[in-house]
XYZ file of C-alpha atoms in Angstrom:
346
model
C 120.321 62.831 18.234
C 117.191 64.931 18.572
C 116.079 65.833 22.065
C 113.713 63.005 23.122
C 110.202 64.147 23.976
C 109.223 60.845 25.600
C 112.091 60.567 28.121
C 112.542 62.909 31.078
C 115.689 65.024 31.117
C 116.504 63.646 34.565
C 116.502 60.128 33.126
C 118.905 61.098 30.323
C 121.320 62.592 32.847
C 120.946 59.547 35.092
C 121.845 57.298 32.156
C 125.015 59.250 31.514
C 126.042 59.323 35.166
C 125.511 55.561 35.552
C 127.338 54.780 32.301
C 130.270 56.973 33.368
C 130.416 55.248 36.739
C 130.336 51.835 35.093
C 133.140 52.661 32.653
C 135.444 53.878 35.409
C 134.513 50.928 37.632
C 135.377 48.588 34.772
C 138.753 50.194 34.077
C 139.608 50.263 37.792
C 138.621 46.585 38.120
C 140.976 45.591 35.299
C 143.807 47.359 37.108
C 142.852 45.618 40.360
C 143.083 42.270 38.576
C 146.465 43.118 37.050
C 147.690 44.036 40.542
C 146.455 40.734 41.961
C 143.840 42.351 44.184
C 140.906 40.508 42.529
C 140.764 37.363 40.386
C 139.920 36.839 36.727
C 137.612 39.584 35.515
C 135.415 40.041 32.376
C 135.666 43.658 31.124
C 132.541 45.286 29.674
C 133.863 48.571 28.283
C 131.816 49.398 25.168
C 128.636 47.767 26.499
C 127.667 50.377 29.113
C 124.557 51.600 27.272
C 123.261 48.041 26.894
C 123.339 47.389 30.612
C 122.462 50.813 32.007
C 119.736 51.991 29.617
C 118.016 48.602 29.557
C 117.897 48.273 33.345
C 116.763 51.849 33.908
C 113.711 50.979 31.806
C 112.625 48.398 34.401
C 110.304 48.967 37.307
C 111.505 48.278 40.861
C 109.464 45.067 41.080
C 110.973 43.595 37.897
C 113.835 41.105 37.905
C 117.346 41.323 36.423
C 118.830 37.940 35.492
C 122.495 38.566 34.621
C 125.455 36.784 33.092
C 128.964 37.184 34.514
C 129.446 40.412 32.463
C 126.254 42.153 33.568
C 127.392 43.531 36.916
C 126.565 46.983 35.524
C 122.899 46.012 35.239
C 123.092 44.477 38.709
C 124.406 47.710 40.228
C 121.797 49.841 38.450
C 119.041 47.611 39.884
C 120.384 47.860 43.447
C 123.310 45.487 44.090
C 126.055 47.368 46.007
C 129.309 47.910 44.109
C 131.339 46.329 46.912
C 129.370 43.082 46.492
C 130.435 42.940 42.848
C 134.062 43.426 43.845
C 133.746 40.742 46.531
C 132.489 38.292 43.903
C 135.506 38.860 41.653
C 137.733 38.710 44.691
C 136.516 35.154 45.245
C 134.476 35.879 48.349
C 131.235 34.001 48.988
C 129.776 37.266 50.340
C 129.829 38.518 46.754
C 127.195 35.944 45.825
C 124.710 37.383 48.304
C 121.989 39.589 46.857
C 120.260 41.997 49.305
C 116.786 40.717 50.183
C 115.002 43.772 48.818
C 116.804 43.694 45.456
C 115.260 41.730 42.563
C 118.467 40.501 40.964
C 119.525 36.891 40.437
C 123.118 35.870 41.268
C 125.738 35.993 38.514
C 125.503 33.054 36.068
C 128.839 31.902 34.661
C 127.571 28.851 32.653
C 126.468 30.021 29.217
C 122.687 30.532 28.742
C 121.612 28.713 31.910
C 120.198 31.967 33.243
C 117.621 32.190 30.427
C 115.428 29.311 31.691
C 115.729 31.012 35.096
C 114.324 34.208 33.600
C 111.510 32.272 31.932
C 110.833 30.476 35.215
C 110.615 33.756 37.110
C 108.173 35.078 34.545
C 106.151 31.845 34.682
C 105.930 32.116 38.485
C 104.829 35.753 38.273
C 102.128 34.836 35.780
C 100.844 31.922 37.887
C 100.807 34.087 41.024
C 99.222 36.980 39.096
C 101.994 39.302 40.220
C 102.937 42.315 38.121
C 106.579 41.419 37.465
C 108.687 41.141 34.325
C 112.050 39.344 34.083
C 114.888 40.843 32.029
C 117.328 38.084 31.097
C 120.728 39.066 29.676
C 122.874 36.923 27.376
C 125.603 37.211 24.772
C 125.520 36.146 21.127
C 127.374 32.950 21.977
C 124.545 31.851 24.257
C 122.199 31.651 21.252
C 124.060 28.468 20.270
C 123.118 26.766 23.524
C 120.072 24.591 24.069
C 118.997 26.600 27.096
C 118.424 29.648 24.871
C 116.035 27.760 22.583
C 114.224 26.017 25.439
C 113.668 29.312 27.263
C 112.474 31.040 24.095
C 110.105 28.204 23.202
C 108.631 27.954 26.698
C 108.203 31.712 26.948
C 106.559 31.882 23.528
C 104.129 29.031 24.163
C 102.980 30.394 27.524
C 103.269 34.107 26.604
C 105.417 34.843 29.607
C 106.262 38.344 30.870
C 109.964 38.115 30.034
C 112.411 40.161 27.948
C 115.453 38.359 26.543
C 118.211 40.924 26.005
C 121.147 39.886 23.806
C 124.334 41.950 24.017
C 125.772 40.929 20.667
C 129.359 42.012 21.233
C 130.535 40.251 18.066
C 132.568 37.503 19.727
C 131.774 34.366 21.711
C 135.091 34.432 23.571
C 137.261 34.255 20.398
C 134.674 32.987 17.869
C 133.393 35.798 15.594
C 129.663 36.286 15.047
C 129.785 34.941 11.477
C 131.039 31.601 12.827
C 128.448 31.575 15.595
C 125.235 31.511 13.530
C 124.152 31.286 9.896
C 121.360 33.811 10.458
C 121.946 37.469 9.712
C 120.799 38.531 13.173
C 119.971 37.060 16.568
C 116.686 38.973 16.630
C 115.245 37.058 13.683
C 115.435 33.835 15.713
C 112.449 35.159 17.679
C 110.091 34.374 14.772
C 110.668 30.636 15.223
C 109.120 30.836 18.691
C 106.290 33.271 18.096
C 108.165 35.922 20.060
C 108.492 39.601 19.182
C 112.036 40.281 17.983
C 113.926 43.485 17.236
C 117.466 44.730 16.798
C 118.703 48.032 18.238
C 122.023 49.901 18.003
C 123.919 49.103 21.199
C 125.666 52.475 21.087
C 122.341 54.367 21.308
C 121.241 54.505 24.956
C 117.937 56.173 24.090
C 117.009 53.496 21.532
C 117.812 50.763 24.059
C 115.781 52.455 26.788
C 112.772 52.804 24.497
C 112.969 49.196 23.287
C 113.107 47.720 26.800
C 110.526 50.148 28.193
C 108.056 49.154 25.473
C 108.836 45.438 25.833
C 108.302 45.579 29.602
C 105.015 47.423 29.133
C 103.867 44.883 26.538
C 104.843 41.945 28.772
C 103.121 43.435 31.825
C 99.921 43.840 29.815
C 99.893 40.177 28.754
C 101.499 40.652 25.348
C 104.145 38.016 25.955
C 107.930 37.918 25.590
C 110.320 39.985 23.488
C 113.793 39.218 22.193
C 115.926 42.358 21.878
C 119.313 42.166 20.175
C 121.611 45.123 20.868
C 124.507 45.331 18.413
C 127.517 46.309 20.499
C 131.233 45.630 21.012
C 133.554 44.882 23.904
C 136.772 46.810 23.426
C 138.774 44.612 25.755
C 139.339 40.870 26.070
C 136.681 38.297 26.876
C 138.279 38.108 30.310
C 141.597 39.229 31.724
C 142.845 35.720 30.901
C 142.863 36.057 27.097
C 144.521 38.223 24.434
C 142.101 39.647 21.819
C 144.940 40.497 19.421
C 145.109 36.759 18.723
C 141.596 36.593 17.278
C 140.513 40.147 16.273
C 141.721 42.190 13.258
C 144.003 45.119 14.066
C 142.112 48.392 14.322
C 138.681 46.802 14.747
C 138.228 47.922 18.354
C 139.333 51.482 17.584
C 136.873 51.651 14.681
C 134.052 50.833 17.087
C 135.148 53.623 19.417
C 133.986 56.103 16.757
C 130.416 55.269 17.851
C 131.154 54.959 21.541
C 127.885 55.104 23.502
C 129.242 57.135 26.392
C 130.834 59.738 24.113
C 127.711 60.026 21.946
C 125.433 60.506 24.953
C 127.795 63.122 26.410
C 127.686 65.068 23.142
C 123.884 64.905 23.046
C 123.473 66.083 26.649
C 125.745 69.051 25.992
C 123.783 69.892 22.842
C 120.546 69.757 24.850
C 122.037 72.059 27.505
C 121.864 69.336 30.161
C 125.623 68.879 30.736
C 128.815 70.915 30.897
C 132.459 70.793 31.999
C 131.671 71.791 35.580
C 129.210 68.915 35.968
C 131.710 66.543 34.360
C 134.429 67.513 36.849
C 132.085 67.065 39.806
C 130.945 63.684 38.508
C 134.522 62.457 38.071
C 135.278 63.330 41.711
C 132.089 61.619 42.913
C 132.844 58.480 40.890
C 136.394 58.279 42.212
C 135.188 58.514 45.806
C 132.447 55.923 45.227
C 134.827 53.362 43.738
C 137.541 53.982 46.337
C 134.982 53.403 49.093
C 133.784 50.131 47.537
C 137.352 48.857 47.131
C 138.139 49.759 50.737
C 135.105 47.795 51.958
C 136.121 44.771 49.870
C 139.724 44.831 51.065
C 138.772 45.436 54.711
C 137.517 41.848 54.816
C 141.077 40.528 54.693
C 142.516 37.628 52.674
C 140.156 35.207 50.968
C 140.076 31.708 52.418
C 140.697 29.344 49.445
C 138.922 26.510 51.242
C 135.642 28.372 50.768
C 135.708 26.882 47.275
C 134.242 23.780 48.839
C 131.526 25.451 50.911
C 127.845 26.210 50.288
C 127.070 23.459 47.744
C 127.021 20.135 49.649
C 125.937 19.506 53.238
C 128.730 16.901 53.330
C 131.401 16.768 50.656
C 131.555 13.799 48.247
C 134.760 11.788 48.674
C 136.415 13.135 45.524
C 135.867 16.742 46.628
C 137.051 15.946 50.134
C 140.278 14.598 48.610
C 140.666 17.806 46.591
C 140.069 19.898 49.694
C 142.654 17.893 51.646
C 145.169 18.289 48.823
C 144.622 22.041 48.635
C 145.011 22.370 52.367
C 148.301 20.454 52.302
C 149.636 22.663 49.493
C 148.894 25.938 51.247
C 152.324 26.492 52.656
C 152.496 30.289 52.926
C 152.215 31.276 56.552
C 150.100 34.313 55.768
C 147.520 32.130 54.099
C 147.762 29.224 56.519
C 147.115 31.405 59.529
C 143.912 32.676 57.914
C 142.478 29.170 57.528
C 140.014 27.660 59.973
C 141.496 25.081 62.291
C 141.065 21.579 60.918
C 139.697 18.831 63.199
C 142.792 16.694 62.561
C 145.230 19.447 63.534
């Protein structure tokens, strides 16, 4: 990589620091799940540049609209790390976004967040507010109706929105070639009159430039952009599946040869912006940051399983009330039972 003349050195270093933090957070979270300290978790290792470089290209007033795997983008745009851990620990507090942070809550249903991103952009345009929405999705989401509806609506009304596809090659276990007959996701943009481009997901600088330019174009009334970043998740879809069942042996290791974090580290050292001493200090800082976030999450005590039924209905439908009653009757462990709120019938 040649030293970029259009990106400040401080931004390049910030990219690397955030990507390093995200990789260690991801690895630590997998270990937390294996130890039973958080629930099912979707690893993102391999996709750090996609989430960090893209979000750093936003302005503070812009919105991030994430999927369940985009907690890296959420943290870069201001969501505290401990909130992310609380979410995967099953705590309702983890769904709360700080009032001064322009990030939507995590979307687990596939592609439903894309109409949300288009809606945010539509609202900004109607209110004449200078805001752009960055909506994340995976390649599998391009098979959902919500993707096409959001793209069509955004194209017709020239909305200030950027659709960012992290094409990590697999929709859970379905390979990209079985997901679409088109060669790329980016070329789907032409059907909706939207600007489309494909960038290497292992090149943080290319991603930053693509999103920066798309945001600028959207803010100036140029309409939406679909960006497809070709990337790869080294680990499973979530900690509940085994990728050796659906991926060829050696495929993940082959992708590590163009690992985004390693490539950016090499470039920074070549530019004279990074060295071993800085790397050691960063590793210590990252360890302390993650330990602090875990301590905050675990200081809240055991999760109350009955919270599954809260915060959706003012009064539960009968079938959910029956499920709640059944769950309550099955919670026999004293440690859990003593943490539950007292029931009116008890």
